[in-house]
Coordinates of C-alpha atoms and ligand atoms in Angstrom, one line a residue:
M1 CA 31.9 -170.7 30.6
A2 CA 34.4 -169.8 33.5
M3 CA 33.1 -167.0 35.9
R4 CA 35.0 -164.1 35.4
P5 CA 36.8 -163.1 38.7
L6 CA 34.2 -160.7 40.7
M7 CA 37.3 -157.8 41.3
P8 CA 37.7 -156.2 37.9
L9 CA 34.0 -155.9 37.6
V10 CA 33.9 -154.1 41.2
L11 CA 36.9 -151.6 39.7
L12 CA 35.0 -151.3 36.7
C13 CA 31.9 -149.6 38.5
I14 CA 34.1 -147.5 40.5
I15 CA 35.7 -145.9 37.0
L16 CA 32.4 -145.6 35.9
A17 CA 30.7 -143.9 38.4
P18 CA 30.7 -140.0 38.2
L19 CA 33.4 -138.3 40.4
P20 CA 32.6 -135.7 42.4
V21 CA 33.5 -132.3 40.6
S22 CA 36.5 -131.6 43.3
L23 CA 37.7 -135.1 41.8
A24 CA 37.0 -134.4 38.3
S25 CA 38.4 -131.0 37.5
K26 CA 41.9 -130.7 37.1
K27 CA 44.8 -128.2 36.9
R28 CA 46.0 -127.2 33.8
H29 CA 49.3 -126.2 33.8
F30 CA 51.2 -123.9 30.9
K31 CA 54.6 -122.6 30.2
W32 CA 54.5 -119.4 28.2
E33 CA 56.9 -116.9 26.8
V34 CA 56.0 -113.8 25.4
G35 CA 58.4 -112.6 22.8
Y36 CA 58.6 -110.7 19.4
I37 CA 58.4 -112.5 16.7
Y38 CA 58.4 -112.0 12.8
W39 CA 55.5 -113.3 11.5
S40 CA 53.6 -112.9 8.0
P41 CA 49.8 -113.0 9.2
D42 CA 48.4 -111.4 6.1
C43 CA 51.4 -112.5 3.9
E44 CA 53.2 -109.6 4.7
E45 CA 56.3 -109.9 7.2
N46 CA 56.1 -108.0 10.4
I47 CA 57.0 -107.8 14.1
M48 CA 54.2 -109.0 16.1
I49 CA 54.0 -110.1 19.8
G50 CA 53.7 -113.7 20.0
I51 CA 53.6 -116.5 22.5
N52 CA 56.1 -119.4 22.4
G53 CA 57.2 -117.9 19.3
R54 CA 53.9 -118.4 17.9
F55 CA 51.0 -116.0 16.5
P56 CA 48.2 -116.3 17.6
G57 CA 48.8 -117.8 21.3
P58 CA 48.2 -121.5 22.2
T59 CA 44.5 -122.4 22.5
I60 CA 43.6 -122.9 26.0
R61 CA 40.9 -125.8 26.6
A62 CA 39.4 -126.6 29.7
K63 CA 36.6 -128.1 31.7
A64 CA 34.1 -125.9 33.5
G65 CA 35.5 -126.1 37.1
D66 CA 38.9 -126.8 36.3
T67 CA 41.7 -124.6 37.5
I68 CA 44.1 -122.7 34.9
K69 CA 47.7 -122.0 35.6
V70 CA 49.9 -120.0 33.3
E71 CA 53.4 -119.3 33.9
L72 CA 54.1 -116.5 32.0
K73 CA 57.5 -115.0 31.3
N74 CA 58.2 -111.7 30.1
S75 CA 60.7 -112.0 27.2
L76 CA 59.9 -108.6 25.4
P77 CA 63.4 -106.9 26.2
T78 CA 62.0 -103.5 27.3
E79 CA 58.3 -103.7 28.1
G80 CA 56.3 -105.0 30.8
V81 CA 53.2 -107.1 29.9
V82 CA 49.9 -108.7 31.3
I83 CA 47.4 -111.0 30.0
H84 CA 43.4 -110.8 30.7
W85 CA 41.3 -113.8 30.0
H86 CA 38.5 -112.3 28.7
G87 CA 35.0 -113.6 29.8
I88 CA 36.4 -115.0 33.4
R89 CA 35.0 -113.5 36.1
Q90 CA 37.8 -114.2 38.3
L91 CA 35.7 -115.2 41.5
G92 CA 38.2 -114.6 44.4
T93 CA 41.3 -114.1 42.2
P94 CA 41.1 -110.5 41.5
W95 CA 44.7 -109.8 41.1
A96 CA 44.7 -112.4 38.2
D97 CA 42.3 -110.4 36.1
G98 CA 45.4 -109.3 33.9
T99 CA 44.8 -105.7 33.7
A100 CA 47.7 -103.3 34.3
S101 CA 47.3 -100.5 36.6
I102 CA 44.0 -101.7 37.8
S103 CA 44.2 -105.4 39.1
Q104 CA 48.4 -105.9 38.9
C105 CA 51.5 -104.2 38.2
A106 CA 52.9 -105.1 34.3
I107 CA 55.5 -108.4 34.6
D108 CA 58.8 -106.8 34.1
P109 CA 61.3 -107.9 31.2
E110 CA 62.8 -111.3 32.3
E111 CA 60.5 -111.9 34.9
T112 CA 57.8 -114.7 35.2
F113 CA 54.3 -114.5 36.6
I114 CA 51.9 -117.0 37.8
Y115 CA 48.2 -116.4 36.8
E116 CA 46.3 -119.3 38.1
F117 CA 42.4 -119.0 38.2
K118 CA 39.1 -121.2 38.0
V119 CA 37.3 -121.1 34.5
D120 CA 33.7 -121.9 36.4
K121 CA 31.6 -121.7 33.3
P122 CA 31.5 -123.5 29.8
G123 CA 31.8 -121.2 26.8
T124 CA 33.9 -119.5 24.4
Y125 CA 36.4 -117.1 25.6
F126 CA 39.8 -115.4 24.6
Y127 CA 42.4 -114.2 26.5
H128 CA 44.6 -110.8 25.4
G129 CA 47.4 -108.3 26.4
H130 CA 45.9 -105.7 28.4
Y131 CA 48.8 -103.1 28.6
G132 CA 49.1 -100.2 26.3
M133 CA 48.0 -101.3 22.7
Q134 CA 49.7 -104.9 23.0
R135 CA 46.5 -106.8 22.2
A136 CA 46.7 -105.0 18.7
A137 CA 50.3 -106.2 18.3
G138 CA 48.8 -109.8 18.0
L139 CA 49.0 -110.7 21.7
Y140 CA 45.8 -112.9 21.7
G141 CA 44.4 -116.4 21.5
S142 CA 41.5 -118.7 22.3
L143 CA 40.2 -120.0 25.7
I144 CA 37.4 -122.6 25.4
V145 CA 35.5 -124.3 28.5
D146 CA 33.8 -127.2 27.9
V147 CA 31.0 -128.6 30.3
A148 CA 32.4 -130.4 33.2
D149 CA 32.6 -134.1 33.2
G150 CA 29.0 -135.6 33.3
E151 CA 27.2 -132.3 32.3
K152 CA 25.8 -131.9 28.7
E153 CA 25.5 -128.7 26.5
P154 CA 21.7 -128.2 25.9
F155 CA 22.3 -128.8 22.3
D156 CA 23.8 -131.6 20.4
Y157 CA 26.7 -131.6 17.6
D158 CA 28.9 -133.8 15.7
G159 CA 32.0 -131.8 15.8
E160 CA 33.4 -128.6 16.7
L161 CA 35.3 -125.3 14.6
N162 CA 36.7 -122.5 16.1
L163 CA 37.2 -119.2 14.5
L164 CA 39.0 -116.4 16.5
L165 CA 38.5 -113.1 14.2
S166 CA 41.1 -110.0 14.3
D167 CA 42.1 -106.9 12.4
W168 CA 45.7 -106.4 11.7
Y169 CA 47.8 -103.0 10.7
H170 CA 50.8 -103.0 8.9
Q171 CA 52.0 -99.8 11.1
N172 CA 53.6 -101.0 14.5
V173 CA 52.0 -100.1 17.7
Q174 CA 54.4 -97.6 19.0
A175 CA 53.5 -95.8 15.9
Q176 CA 49.8 -96.0 16.3
M177 CA 49.9 -94.9 20.1
L178 CA 52.1 -91.9 19.1
G179 CA 49.6 -90.5 16.7
L180 CA 46.5 -91.2 19.0
S181 CA 48.4 -88.8 21.2
S182 CA 49.5 -86.3 18.7
K183 CA 48.2 -83.0 17.9
P184 CA 46.3 -83.2 15.6
L185 CA 45.6 -86.5 16.2
R186 CA 46.9 -89.2 13.5
W187 CA 44.2 -91.8 13.3
I188 CA 45.2 -95.1 12.8
G189 CA 42.9 -95.5 10.1
E190 CA 41.2 -98.9 8.9
P191 CA 43.1 -102.3 9.2
Q192 CA 45.3 -103.6 6.1
S193 CA 43.6 -106.9 6.8
L194 CA 41.0 -109.1 8.3
L195 CA 42.3 -112.5 10.0
I196 CA 40.8 -115.7 11.1
N197 CA 42.7 -117.8 13.4
G198 CA 45.3 -115.3 12.9
R199 CA 45.9 -115.9 9.1
G200 CA 44.7 -113.4 6.4
Q201 CA 45.6 -112.1 2.9
Y202 CA 47.0 -108.8 2.1
N203 CA 47.2 -107.9 -1.8
C204 CA 47.0 -111.6 -2.8
S205 CA 43.7 -113.7 -3.6
L206 CA 43.2 -116.7 -1.5
A207 CA 42.7 -118.7 -4.7
A208 CA 46.2 -118.0 -6.0
H209 CA 46.9 -119.3 -2.8
L210 CA 45.2 -122.5 -2.9
I211 CA 46.8 -123.3 -6.5
P212 CA 49.7 -125.4 -5.9
G213 CA 52.9 -124.0 -7.3
S214 CA 51.3 -120.4 -7.4
R215 CA 53.9 -117.7 -6.4
T216 CA 51.6 -114.8 -6.1
C217 CA 51.9 -115.0 -2.2
K218 CA 54.5 -114.5 -0.4
R219 CA 54.7 -117.5 1.8
R220 CA 56.4 -118.0 5.0
R221 CA 56.0 -121.2 6.4
G222 CA 52.3 -122.0 7.0
E223 CA 51.5 -118.3 8.7
C224 CA 49.0 -116.6 5.8
E225 CA 47.6 -120.4 4.7
P226 CA 43.8 -119.8 4.4
V227 CA 41.9 -121.4 6.7
V228 CA 40.2 -124.5 5.7
L229 CA 37.1 -125.7 7.6
R230 CA 36.9 -129.5 7.2
V231 CA 33.2 -130.9 7.6
L232 CA 31.8 -134.0 6.5
P233 CA 28.0 -134.1 4.9
N234 CA 25.0 -134.2 6.9
K235 CA 26.8 -133.6 10.1
T236 CA 26.1 -130.5 12.6
Y237 CA 29.0 -128.7 13.5
R238 CA 29.7 -126.1 16.4
L239 CA 31.2 -123.1 15.2
R240 CA 33.0 -121.3 18.1
I241 CA 33.3 -117.6 17.2
A242 CA 35.0 -114.7 18.9
S243 CA 36.1 -111.2 17.9
T244 CA 39.1 -109.5 19.4
T245 CA 39.6 -107.1 16.4
S246 CA 41.4 -103.5 17.6
L247 CA 38.7 -101.5 15.4
S248 CA 36.4 -103.3 13.2
S249 CA 33.0 -104.5 13.9
L250 CA 32.6 -107.6 11.7
N251 CA 29.9 -109.7 9.9
L252 CA 30.2 -113.1 9.3
A253 CA 28.4 -115.2 6.9
I254 CA 28.9 -118.8 5.2
E255 CA 27.2 -119.5 1.6
H256 CA 24.3 -121.3 1.6
H257 CA 24.4 -122.1 5.6
K258 CA 22.0 -120.8 7.9
M259 CA 23.5 -120.5 11.3
M260 CA 21.5 -121.2 14.6
V261 CA 23.0 -119.0 17.5
V262 CA 23.2 -120.9 20.8
E263 CA 25.7 -119.1 22.9
A264 CA 26.7 -115.6 23.7
D265 CA 29.9 -114.7 25.9
G266 CA 29.6 -118.0 27.7
N267 CA 26.0 -117.9 28.2
Y268 CA 23.3 -119.9 26.5
V269 CA 20.8 -117.9 24.5
E270 CA 17.3 -118.7 23.2
P271 CA 18.2 -120.4 19.9
F272 CA 17.5 -118.4 16.8
F273 CA 18.4 -118.8 13.0
V274 CA 20.2 -116.3 10.9
F275 CA 22.0 -116.3 7.4
D276 CA 24.8 -113.7 8.5
M277 CA 25.6 -112.4 12.1
D278 CA 27.2 -109.2 13.5
I279 CA 30.5 -109.8 15.8
Y280 CA 31.8 -106.6 18.0
S281 CA 35.1 -106.8 19.4
G282 CA 35.1 -108.3 22.8
E283 CA 32.1 -110.8 21.8
S284 CA 32.0 -114.3 21.4
Y285 CA 29.1 -116.9 20.1
S286 CA 28.5 -120.2 19.6
V287 CA 26.2 -121.3 15.8
L288 CA 25.3 -124.4 14.7
I289 CA 25.2 -125.2 11.2
T290 CA 24.4 -128.1 9.5
T291 CA 26.3 -129.4 6.0
D292 CA 23.0 -130.3 4.3
Q293 CA 24.4 -128.6 0.7
A294 CA 25.5 -130.1 -2.4
P295 CA 28.2 -132.3 -1.1
S296 CA 30.4 -131.9 -4.2
S297 CA 31.2 -128.4 -3.8
N298 CA 33.1 -126.5 -1.3
Y299 CA 31.9 -123.1 0.3
W300 CA 32.9 -120.0 1.0
L301 CA 32.9 -118.5 4.7
S302 CA 33.1 -114.7 4.5
V303 CA 34.1 -112.1 7.3
G304 CA 33.8 -108.5 6.1
V305 CA 33.3 -104.8 7.8
R306 CA 30.5 -103.3 9.5
G307 CA 30.1 -99.8 11.1
R308 CA 32.5 -97.9 9.5
L309 CA 33.3 -97.4 5.5
P310 CA 35.3 -100.6 4.8
Q311 CA 38.4 -100.4 2.9
T312 CA 39.8 -103.8 3.9
Q313 CA 39.1 -106.9 2.0
P314 CA 37.0 -109.5 3.2
A315 CA 38.5 -112.5 5.2
L316 CA 37.6 -115.8 3.6
A317 CA 38.1 -119.5 4.8
I318 CA 36.6 -122.5 2.9
L319 CA 34.2 -124.8 4.3
N320 CA 35.5 -127.7 2.8
Y321 CA 33.2 -131.3 2.3
Q322 CA 35.1 -134.0 2.7
P323 CA 36.5 -135.5 0.7
N324 CA 36.6 -132.8 -1.9
S325 CA 39.9 -131.2 -2.2
P326 CA 40.3 -127.7 -0.1
S327 CA 41.6 -126.2 -3.3
K328 CA 38.0 -126.6 -5.3
L329 CA 37.2 -123.3 -4.9
P330 CA 33.2 -122.4 -4.6
S331 CA 31.9 -121.7 -8.0
S332 CA 29.9 -118.8 -6.6
K333 CA 31.0 -115.4 -5.2
P334 CA 31.5 -115.1 -1.4
P335 CA 28.3 -113.8 0.5
I336 CA 28.8 -109.8 1.0
A337 CA 28.4 -108.1 4.3
P338 CA 25.3 -105.9 4.6
T339 CA 26.0 -102.4 3.7
W340 CA 28.3 -100.8 6.6
N341 CA 25.7 -98.4 7.9
D342 CA 22.7 -100.5 7.4
Y343 CA 22.1 -100.5 11.1
A344 CA 18.7 -101.3 11.4
H345 CA 20.3 -104.8 10.1
S346 CA 22.7 -105.0 12.9
K347 CA 19.9 -104.0 15.5
S348 CA 17.7 -106.5 14.6
F349 CA 20.3 -109.1 15.2
S350 CA 20.9 -107.8 18.5
Y351 CA 17.5 -107.6 19.7
K352 CA 17.2 -111.3 18.9
I353 CA 19.5 -112.2 21.4
L354 CA 17.7 -113.6 24.4
A355 CA 18.7 -115.5 27.4
R356 CA 17.7 -119.3 26.9
Q357 CA 15.1 -120.4 29.4
G358 CA 16.7 -121.3 33.0
T359 CA 19.2 -118.6 32.8
P360 CA 19.1 -116.9 36.2
K361 CA 17.0 -113.5 36.0
P362 CA 17.9 -110.2 36.8
P363 CA 17.0 -109.1 40.5
T364 CA 14.2 -106.3 40.0
N365 CA 15.2 -103.3 42.8
P366 CA 18.2 -101.9 41.1
V367 CA 19.6 -99.5 44.1
R368 CA 21.4 -97.1 41.7
Q369 CA 21.3 -95.9 38.1
I370 CA 24.4 -94.6 36.9
A371 CA 24.3 -93.3 33.2
L372 CA 27.6 -92.8 31.4
L373 CA 27.4 -90.7 28.2
N374 CA 30.2 -91.5 25.5
T375 CA 31.6 -88.2 23.9
Q376 CA 34.6 -87.5 21.9
N377 CA 36.5 -84.4 23.5
K378 CA 39.6 -82.1 23.2
I379 CA 42.1 -82.1 26.1
N380 CA 45.0 -79.6 25.6
G381 CA 44.4 -80.3 21.5
C382 CA 44.4 -83.9 22.0
T383 CA 41.7 -85.9 20.8
K384 CA 40.0 -87.8 23.2
W385 CA 37.3 -90.1 24.6
S386 CA 35.4 -89.2 27.6
I387 CA 32.8 -90.9 29.9
N388 CA 30.8 -88.1 31.6
N389 CA 33.7 -85.8 30.7
I390 CA 36.5 -87.7 32.4
S391 CA 38.8 -89.4 30.2
L392 CA 40.0 -92.2 31.7
V393 CA 44.0 -92.3 32.6
L394 CA 45.4 -95.2 34.6
P395 CA 47.5 -94.4 37.7
P396 CA 50.7 -95.9 38.4
T397 CA 49.7 -98.2 41.2
P398 CA 47.3 -100.5 40.5
Y399 CA 43.8 -99.9 41.8
L400 CA 43.4 -103.3 43.7
G401 CA 46.6 -102.6 46.0
S402 CA 45.9 -99.1 46.5
M403 CA 42.2 -99.5 47.5
R404 CA 43.0 -102.8 49.5
Y405 CA 45.7 -101.0 51.6
R406 CA 43.6 -97.6 51.8
L407 CA 46.6 -95.5 50.3
K408 CA 46.2 -91.7 49.8
N409 CA 46.5 -90.0 46.4
A410 CA 46.9 -93.2 44.6
F411 CA 44.4 -92.0 42.0
D412 CA 41.8 -89.6 42.1
D413 CA 39.9 -90.2 45.0
R414 CA 36.9 -88.0 44.0
K415 CA 33.3 -89.2 43.2
P416 CA 33.0 -89.6 39.5
P417 CA 29.6 -88.1 37.9
E418 CA 26.7 -90.7 38.0
N419 CA 25.1 -88.7 35.2
F420 CA 25.3 -85.8 32.6
A421 CA 23.9 -82.3 31.7
K422 CA 20.0 -82.5 31.3
D423 CA 20.3 -80.1 28.2
Y424 CA 22.9 -82.4 26.6
D425 CA 22.2 -82.7 23.0
V426 CA 23.2 -86.5 22.2
M427 CA 22.5 -85.7 18.0
K428 CA 25.1 -82.9 17.8
P429 CA 28.7 -82.2 18.5
P430 CA 29.7 -81.2 22.0
K431 CA 28.9 -77.4 22.5
N432 CA 32.2 -77.3 24.6
P433 CA 34.3 -80.1 23.5
S434 CA 36.7 -80.0 26.3
S435 CA 36.8 -82.4 29.1
I436 CA 39.4 -83.6 31.6
Q437 CA 41.7 -86.3 32.5
G438 CA 41.1 -88.7 35.5
S439 CA 41.6 -92.1 37.4
N440 CA 38.2 -91.9 39.6
V441 CA 36.5 -95.0 40.7
Y442 CA 32.7 -95.9 40.7
K443 CA 32.5 -97.9 44.4
L444 CA 29.5 -100.0 44.3
E445 CA 28.2 -101.1 47.7
F446 CA 28.8 -104.7 47.6
N447 CA 26.0 -107.1 46.5
S448 CA 24.2 -104.3 45.4
T449 CA 22.2 -104.4 42.2
V450 CA 23.4 -101.5 39.8
D451 CA 21.9 -100.1 36.4
V452 CA 24.1 -98.6 34.0
I453 CA 22.9 -96.9 30.9
L454 CA 25.1 -96.4 28.3
Q455 CA 24.6 -93.3 26.2
N456 CA 26.0 -92.8 23.0
A457 CA 26.3 -89.3 21.1
N458 CA 27.7 -87.6 18.4
A459 CA 31.5 -87.3 18.2
L460 CA 33.5 -84.2 17.2
S461 CA 32.2 -84.0 13.5
Y462 CA 28.4 -83.4 12.8
N463 CA 26.5 -86.5 11.6
V464 CA 29.1 -88.9 13.1
S465 CA 28.2 -91.4 15.7
E466 CA 30.2 -94.7 16.0
I467 CA 29.5 -97.8 17.4
H468 CA 31.1 -98.8 20.9
P469 CA 31.2 -102.6 22.3
W470 CA 31.3 -102.1 26.0
H471 CA 32.9 -105.0 28.0
L472 CA 32.6 -105.3 31.7
H473 CA 35.2 -107.2 33.7
G474 CA 34.7 -109.5 36.7
H475 CA 31.1 -109.8 35.9
D476 CA 28.3 -110.7 33.3
F477 CA 25.4 -108.2 33.0
W478 CA 21.9 -108.5 32.0
V479 CA 21.0 -106.6 29.0
L480 CA 17.8 -105.0 29.6
G481 CA 17.0 -102.8 26.0
Y482 CA 18.2 -100.4 23.7
G483 CA 17.0 -97.3 22.4
D484 CA 17.4 -94.6 20.1
G485 CA 18.5 -91.4 20.9
R486 CA 18.6 -90.0 24.4
F487 CA 17.5 -92.2 27.2
S488 CA 14.7 -90.9 29.2
K489 CA 13.4 -91.8 32.8
K490 CA 10.0 -93.4 31.1
D491 CA 12.6 -95.8 29.2
V492 CA 12.8 -98.2 32.3
T493 CA 9.0 -99.4 31.7
K494 CA 10.4 -100.9 28.4
F495 CA 13.2 -102.9 30.0
N496 CA 13.3 -106.8 29.4
L497 CA 13.3 -108.4 32.7
R498 CA 11.5 -111.6 31.5
N499 CA 14.3 -113.1 29.5
P500 CA 17.3 -110.7 29.3
P501 CA 20.4 -112.1 27.7
L502 CA 23.4 -112.4 30.3
R503 CA 26.6 -110.9 28.4
N504 CA 30.1 -109.5 29.4
T505 CA 30.3 -107.4 26.0
V506 CA 27.1 -105.4 24.4
V507 CA 27.5 -102.5 21.9
I508 CA 26.1 -99.2 21.7
F509 CA 24.4 -98.1 18.4
P510 CA 25.4 -94.7 16.9
Y511 CA 23.1 -92.1 18.5
G512 CA 21.5 -94.6 21.0
W513 CA 21.7 -96.1 24.3
T514 CA 22.1 -99.6 26.0
A515 CA 20.9 -100.2 29.6
I516 CA 22.3 -103.4 31.4
R517 CA 21.9 -104.6 35.0
F518 CA 24.5 -106.6 37.4
V519 CA 25.1 -107.7 41.0
A520 CA 28.4 -106.1 42.4
D521 CA 29.2 -109.4 44.2
N522 CA 32.7 -110.0 43.3
P523 CA 35.3 -108.1 45.3
G524 CA 37.7 -106.5 43.6
V525 CA 38.7 -103.5 41.1
W526 CA 37.2 -104.1 37.7
A527 CA 37.6 -102.8 34.2
F528 CA 34.6 -101.4 32.1
H529 CA 35.0 -100.0 28.8
C530 CA 35.4 -99.7 25.1
H531 CA 36.9 -102.6 23.6
I532 CA 37.9 -100.9 20.3
E533 CA 41.9 -100.5 21.5
P534 CA 42.5 -97.1 20.2
H535 CA 39.1 -96.0 22.0
L536 CA 40.2 -97.6 25.4
H537 CA 43.7 -95.9 24.7
M538 CA 42.1 -92.7 24.2
G539 CA 40.5 -92.7 27.6
M540 CA 36.9 -94.5 26.6
G541 CA 36.4 -96.3 29.8
V542 CA 35.8 -96.4 33.9
V543 CA 36.5 -98.2 36.9
L544 CA 34.4 -100.0 39.1
A545 CA 35.1 -101.4 42.4
E546 CA 33.4 -103.3 44.9
G547 CA 34.1 -105.3 48.4
V548 CA 37.6 -104.5 48.2
E549 CA 38.0 -104.8 51.7
L550 CA 36.8 -108.4 51.4
V551 CA 39.9 -109.2 49.0
N552 CA 42.7 -111.1 50.7
K553 CA 46.2 -112.6 50.0
I554 CA 47.1 -110.3 47.3
P555 CA 50.1 -112.0 45.6
K556 CA 53.2 -109.7 46.4
E557 CA 54.5 -109.5 42.9
T558 CA 51.3 -107.8 41.6
L559 CA 52.2 -104.7 44.0
A560 CA 55.8 -104.4 43.1
C561 CA 55.1 -101.2 41.4
G562 CA 54.2 -97.4 42.2
M563 CA 53.2 -96.7 45.8
T564 CA 52.6 -100.3 46.8
G565 CA 56.1 -101.0 45.4
K566 CA 57.3 -98.7 47.6
M567 CA 55.9 -100.2 50.8
L568 CA 56.8 -103.5 50.2
M569 CA 60.1 -102.5 49.6
R570 CA 59.9 -100.9 53.4
N571 CA 57.8 -104.0 54.6
H572 CA 55.0 -102.0 55.2
L573 CA 52.5 -104.2 53.5
P574 CA 50.9 -107.2 55.6
Ligands
LIG601 CU1 38.8 -108.0 26.3 CU2 39.3 -104.9 29.0 O1 39.2 -106.2 27.7
LIG602 CU1 34.7 -97.1 21.1

């Protein structure tokens, strides 16, 4: 046998050797155009906000360490737009967080803005509009970050499926917003349909859909085609599940298949098994399923409403064991979500979520504890949500610029309250329901450890207290504990400091409290708010800031409105 030349072997070795991260990480470039589209997400035609003519927006897939570059053109003829990268911390790029009035000015019609940021942590994320209620108009999509080359996930699987969950209203977003600010309030009500990967069926059975030649559902191209999850028998699949609902809390179950929860909001959790799981708006999970059921059938995946009396049909998808035809319907009924107000069930799920071994532990020395009381209020006859009696209204000049350049009168500079009245009864409607609007900022000392106690209360009517999923921008936080009733000082002793999960979204249960801890180590201005779109619109949020003086190189395009806009015109900004 002839000796092989040495050269190719050497080359091969170079190719196989693990590349240093800096070499392996990529810049991933996307060109997106945001515009109105006709679309039939639930088989009823409507107007939505789409990206590149489609809904939902394109899935971004990247590896940890990559840089994402999205060139975003706003083709909405008469309104601004921004996109927030939900779960990405924007370390070193606070201006790319995509929050109108906080991190940047909305992008004007016909303008293009370039988002450029690093995805440093593998996980299941998504992106969505963060201006007015544009998320509810369909401006969202998935963002999935795989482990860096040469790294491994701490679990094995053979294949992957992605489920982006949302809810859908037939009434347009402008009408919804007007109703929410009207006196008396015109509430948006329950959604017409739940969507899986942007597809649902309103007034049209999924079965009818799958039968070839059936005319029961108005079909426009594949826009409301049922979701079919193709799997092979006896394999393990990773299901990535994220919820960007406007209002609904959801429950997901797959007939006869138990799920092992392994990831929450881009952080690994100690694996545990469930047959159904709750998902609140703003949360994401990965679960592993094994296709170990009789291979001759298909199985239902069902998503139903929790926390509010459901008036919306569950969303269905088919777990299609190959080579069965996807139109072979499961013989049994789809799994039914637990009763909407079975909060004990919801709590038992939330309490099971604990950090996987190896997750960083929280520092034990918080320097500050901020208690945030969530109440429903009346301001000049309008119904609002307030935090410590301030209902958030965003200023015309984005905070990042106005705080960095120390502009006066750009927002309410008074210190917002860190606590609420000792005698406030969280079990009853507010004694004095009036509240005020404000744009105040919680200024956090850079690198300090902060505890926040989110305190739920009774809404305006008796015996009503709702679920609120709170989402923090720019950070992950540790969930230290939950409790019923009013938080008391001694509850601190019950905090879980051993294995609290790291997350970016956490729920407060009706009449309960949730305690979180985080380190204010990311220079910037960050939203912290209820992820229910109409609640945020009605003021349910606060603004946090830390280390803003350390932020350099804020792109000028993010400052081109309000007071910073005027200063730019006069060349008064550095
Ligand atoms: Cu996904 Cu400020 O939100
Ligand atoms: Cu809420």
